[in-house]
Amino acid sequence: LNGGSPCWKVDDLDAKEKALAHIIEHHHAGGSSPDNCEPMRILCPLAGDDPFVQYAWSKGHDVTAIDIVPDALKAMRSQFGDDVDDWTSENQQKNGLVWKHRSGRATLFEGDILMKRPELVNSFDVIYDKDSFGALSLEMRPKFCERLSEFHKDGGTLYIEVKNKETGREFGPPYHVEKECLMNPTAFGTWFEHKASLGEVYPLKMPGMKQTGHILRRALRR
């Protein structure tokens, strides 16, 4: 949203195109491109108004976003066009407000990412996490990672962006995150395998801080 911290706000469409390209490269064999690959079902947790959701939808994918801030999801809906009738909403009480796009390929959950959602278990080919893990307190990470592991299909791809800081690594948010943090058993290590470190995925305007990316793979359920 306008006025948000520059630590989190990235509206550059080139960054979103690169993210989807990384996802496709690691999820699909055979050198598919963003314009020529099988549709994927993608979850975007704590999405805010990240334009990646609309961009992935525009490329034919099925997208689901979860965020607790109504204004963020309102801003996201506006990215899909000016016709407010394109969206319908349903108050599912325990699950909160759910918005659905008339295309049938975009769903927005207005609620807590840490809630159990049985209807989403084993549902997503891909999860796109831009900074959510590194924004959460250490106490919240285990439950967050557990929820994502539940929502992911076996063998699915988790694309995650995190901050790499030169100084103040013990403070946050944003927290300094490396592979070892992600793969800790109290984080993703219990359910995921680390497939690739992507290095710096795009430059930040904040000195002493890099935006880095990783690819994880959902392990097979036992």
Coordinates of C-alpha atoms in Angstrom, one line a residue:
L1 CA 0.0 0.0 0.0
N2 CA 1.1 3.6 -0.5
G3 CA 3.2 4.8 2.3
G4 CA 4.3 1.2 3.3
S5 CA 7.8 0.4 4.3
P6 CA 10.3 0.2 1.4
C7 CA 11.6 -2.9 3.1
W8 CA 8.6 -4.8 1.7
K9 CA 7.2 -2.8 -1.2
V10 CA 8.3 -4.0 -4.6
D11 CA 6.0 -3.0 -7.5
D12 CA 8.6 -3.5 -10.3
L13 CA 6.9 -5.9 -12.8
D14 CA 10.3 -7.0 -14.0
A15 CA 10.9 -8.5 -10.5
K16 CA 7.6 -10.4 -10.7
E17 CA 8.4 -11.7 -14.2
K18 CA 11.7 -13.0 -13.0
A19 CA 10.1 -14.7 -10.0
L20 CA 7.6 -16.5 -12.2
A21 CA 10.4 -17.5 -14.5
H22 CA 12.4 -19.0 -11.6
I23 CA 9.3 -20.9 -10.5
I24 CA 8.7 -22.3 -14.0
E25 CA 12.3 -23.2 -14.5
H26 CA 12.4 -25.3 -11.3
H27 CA 8.8 -26.6 -11.4
H28 CA 8.5 -27.6 -15.0
A29 CA 11.1 -29.7 -16.9
G30 CA 11.7 -29.0 -20.6
G31 CA 12.6 -25.3 -20.6
S32 CA 9.1 -23.9 -20.4
S33 CA 8.7 -20.1 -20.5
P34 CA 6.1 -17.9 -18.6
D35 CA 4.1 -17.7 -21.8
N36 CA 4.3 -21.4 -22.6
C37 CA 3.8 -23.7 -19.6
E38 CA 1.0 -25.7 -18.0
P39 CA -1.2 -23.7 -15.7
M40 CA -0.2 -24.0 -12.0
R41 CA -2.2 -23.4 -8.8
I42 CA -0.2 -20.8 -6.9
L43 CA -0.6 -19.7 -3.2
C44 CA 0.7 -16.3 -2.1
P45 CA 0.7 -16.1 1.8
L46 CA 0.7 -12.7 3.5
A47 CA 0.4 -11.2 0.0
G48 CA -0.6 -7.7 0.8
D49 CA -1.2 -6.0 -2.6
D50 CA 1.7 -7.7 -4.3
P51 CA 1.3 -7.4 -8.1
F52 CA 2.7 -10.9 -8.6
V53 CA -0.7 -12.3 -7.9
Q54 CA -2.4 -10.5 -10.8
Y55 CA 0.7 -11.1 -13.0
A56 CA 0.6 -14.9 -12.5
W57 CA -3.2 -14.8 -13.1
S58 CA -2.6 -12.9 -16.4
K59 CA -0.4 -15.7 -17.5
G60 CA -3.2 -18.2 -17.1
H61 CA -2.4 -19.6 -13.6
D62 CA -4.9 -20.1 -10.8
V63 CA -3.9 -17.8 -7.9
T64 CA -4.9 -17.7 -4.2
A65 CA -3.8 -15.0 -1.8
I66 CA -4.2 -14.8 2.0
D67 CA -3.9 -11.6 3.9
I68 CA -5.5 -10.2 7.1
V69 CA -5.5 -6.5 5.9
P70 CA -8.8 -5.6 4.1
D71 CA -7.3 -2.5 2.4
A72 CA -4.5 -4.6 0.9
L73 CA -6.8 -7.1 -0.7
K74 CA -9.0 -4.2 -1.9
A75 CA -6.0 -2.7 -3.6
M76 CA -5.1 -6.1 -5.1
R77 CA -8.6 -6.6 -6.5
S78 CA -8.3 -3.2 -8.3
Q79 CA -5.3 -4.6 -10.2
F80 CA -7.6 -7.1 -12.0
G81 CA -9.6 -4.2 -13.6
D82 CA -12.1 -1.5 -12.7
D83 CA -15.3 -3.6 -12.8
V84 CA -16.1 -4.3 -9.1
D85 CA -18.7 -6.8 -10.3
D86 CA -15.9 -9.1 -11.4
W87 CA -15.6 -10.1 -7.7
T88 CA -18.1 -11.8 -5.4
S89 CA -17.6 -12.2 -1.6
E90 CA -18.8 -14.7 1.0
N91 CA -18.4 -14.5 4.7
Q92 CA -17.4 -18.0 5.8
Q93 CA -17.5 -16.9 9.4
K94 CA -14.6 -19.0 10.9
N95 CA -12.6 -18.8 7.6
G96 CA -13.3 -15.0 7.3
L97 CA -14.3 -13.2 4.1
V98 CA -13.5 -14.9 0.8
W99 CA -13.4 -13.1 -2.5
K100 CA -13.7 -14.9 -5.8
H101 CA -13.0 -13.5 -9.3
R102 CA -15.5 -14.2 -12.1
S103 CA -12.7 -16.0 -14.1
G104 CA -12.7 -18.8 -11.5
R105 CA -8.9 -18.5 -11.2
A106 CA -8.4 -16.0 -8.4
T107 CA -9.4 -16.3 -4.8
L108 CA -8.5 -14.0 -1.9
F109 CA -8.9 -15.0 1.7
E110 CA -9.2 -12.1 4.1
G111 CA -7.9 -13.7 7.3
D112 CA -5.1 -15.2 9.4
I113 CA -2.5 -17.3 7.5
L114 CA -1.9 -19.3 10.6
M115 CA -5.5 -20.7 10.7
K116 CA -6.0 -24.3 9.8
R117 CA -7.9 -24.4 6.5
P118 CA -8.8 -28.1 5.6
E119 CA -10.2 -27.0 2.3
L120 CA -6.7 -25.9 1.1
V121 CA -4.8 -29.0 2.3
N122 CA -2.7 -30.6 -0.5
S123 CA -4.0 -28.0 -3.0
F124 CA -1.1 -26.0 -4.4
D125 CA 1.6 -26.8 -7.0
V126 CA 3.5 -23.7 -6.1
I127 CA 3.8 -21.3 -3.1
Y128 CA 5.3 -17.8 -3.7
D129 CA 6.5 -16.2 -0.5
K130 CA 7.9 -12.8 -0.8
D131 CA 9.4 -11.8 2.6
S132 CA 6.7 -13.4 4.8
F133 CA 9.1 -15.8 6.5
G134 CA 11.6 -13.1 7.3
A135 CA 9.0 -10.7 8.5
L136 CA 7.6 -13.0 11.1
S137 CA 8.9 -13.3 14.7
L138 CA 10.8 -16.5 15.5
E139 CA 7.9 -17.7 17.6
M140 CA 5.5 -17.5 14.7
R141 CA 7.7 -19.3 12.1
P142 CA 7.0 -22.9 13.1
K143 CA 3.2 -22.6 12.7
F144 CA 3.6 -20.6 9.5
C145 CA 5.8 -23.3 7.9
E146 CA 3.5 -26.0 9.1
R147 CA 0.5 -24.3 7.4
L148 CA 2.4 -24.0 4.1
S149 CA 3.5 -27.6 4.3
E150 CA -0.2 -28.6 4.7
F151 CA -1.3 -26.5 1.7
H152 CA 1.4 -27.7 -0.6
K153 CA 1.1 -30.7 -2.9
D154 CA 3.8 -33.4 -2.6
G155 CA 6.7 -32.5 -4.9
G156 CA 5.5 -28.9 -5.2
T157 CA 7.8 -25.9 -5.5
L158 CA 8.2 -23.2 -2.8
Y159 CA 9.8 -20.0 -4.1
I160 CA 10.9 -17.8 -1.2
E161 CA 12.5 -14.4 -1.1
V162 CA 14.3 -13.2 2.0
K163 CA 16.6 -10.4 3.2
N164 CA 20.4 -10.8 3.5
K165 CA 21.8 -8.1 5.8
E166 CA 25.4 -6.9 6.3
T167 CA 24.7 -5.6 9.8
G168 CA 22.0 -5.9 12.5
R169 CA 21.4 -9.5 11.6
E170 CA 20.1 -10.3 15.1
F171 CA 17.4 -7.7 14.8
G172 CA 14.2 -7.5 12.8
P173 CA 11.9 -7.4 11.0
P174 CA 13.1 -7.7 8.4
Y175 CA 15.3 -10.5 9.8
H176 CA 18.4 -11.8 8.2
V177 CA 17.7 -15.2 6.6
E178 CA 20.0 -17.7 5.0
K179 CA 19.5 -21.3 3.8
E180 CA 20.3 -22.7 7.3
C181 CA 17.4 -20.6 8.8
L182 CA 15.0 -21.9 6.2
M183 CA 16.0 -25.5 6.7
N184 CA 16.0 -25.6 10.4
P185 CA 13.7 -28.4 11.7
T186 CA 11.6 -25.7 13.5
A187 CA 11.1 -24.0 10.1
F188 CA 10.8 -25.7 6.7
G189 CA 13.3 -28.5 7.3
T190 CA 10.8 -31.0 8.5
W191 CA 8.7 -30.9 5.3
F192 CA 10.9 -29.5 2.5
E193 CA 14.1 -30.1 0.7
H194 CA 16.4 -27.3 -0.4
K195 CA 16.8 -27.3 -4.2
A196 CA 18.6 -24.1 -5.2
S197 CA 20.0 -20.8 -3.9
L198 CA 19.2 -18.1 -6.4
G199 CA 21.5 -15.4 -5.0
E200 CA 20.4 -11.8 -5.4
V201 CA 17.1 -11.8 -7.3
Y202 CA 16.9 -8.0 -7.7
P203 CA 18.6 -5.0 -6.2
L204 CA 17.1 -3.1 -3.3
K205 CA 17.4 0.7 -2.7
M206 CA 18.4 0.0 1.0
P207 CA 22.2 0.0 1.6
G208 CA 23.6 -3.1 3.3
M209 CA 20.7 -5.3 2.4
K210 CA 20.1 -7.8 -0.5
Q211 CA 17.0 -9.5 -1.7
T212 CA 17.9 -13.2 -2.1
G213 CA 15.9 -16.2 -3.3
H214 CA 15.6 -19.9 -2.6
I215 CA 13.8 -22.8 -4.2
L216 CA 12.4 -25.5 -1.8
R217 CA 10.6 -28.8 -2.8
R218 CA 7.8 -30.3 -0.7
A219 CA 8.9 -33.7 0.4
L220 CA 6.6 -36.7 -0.1
R221 CA 4.1 -37.3 2.7
R222 CA 4.7 -40.6 4.6

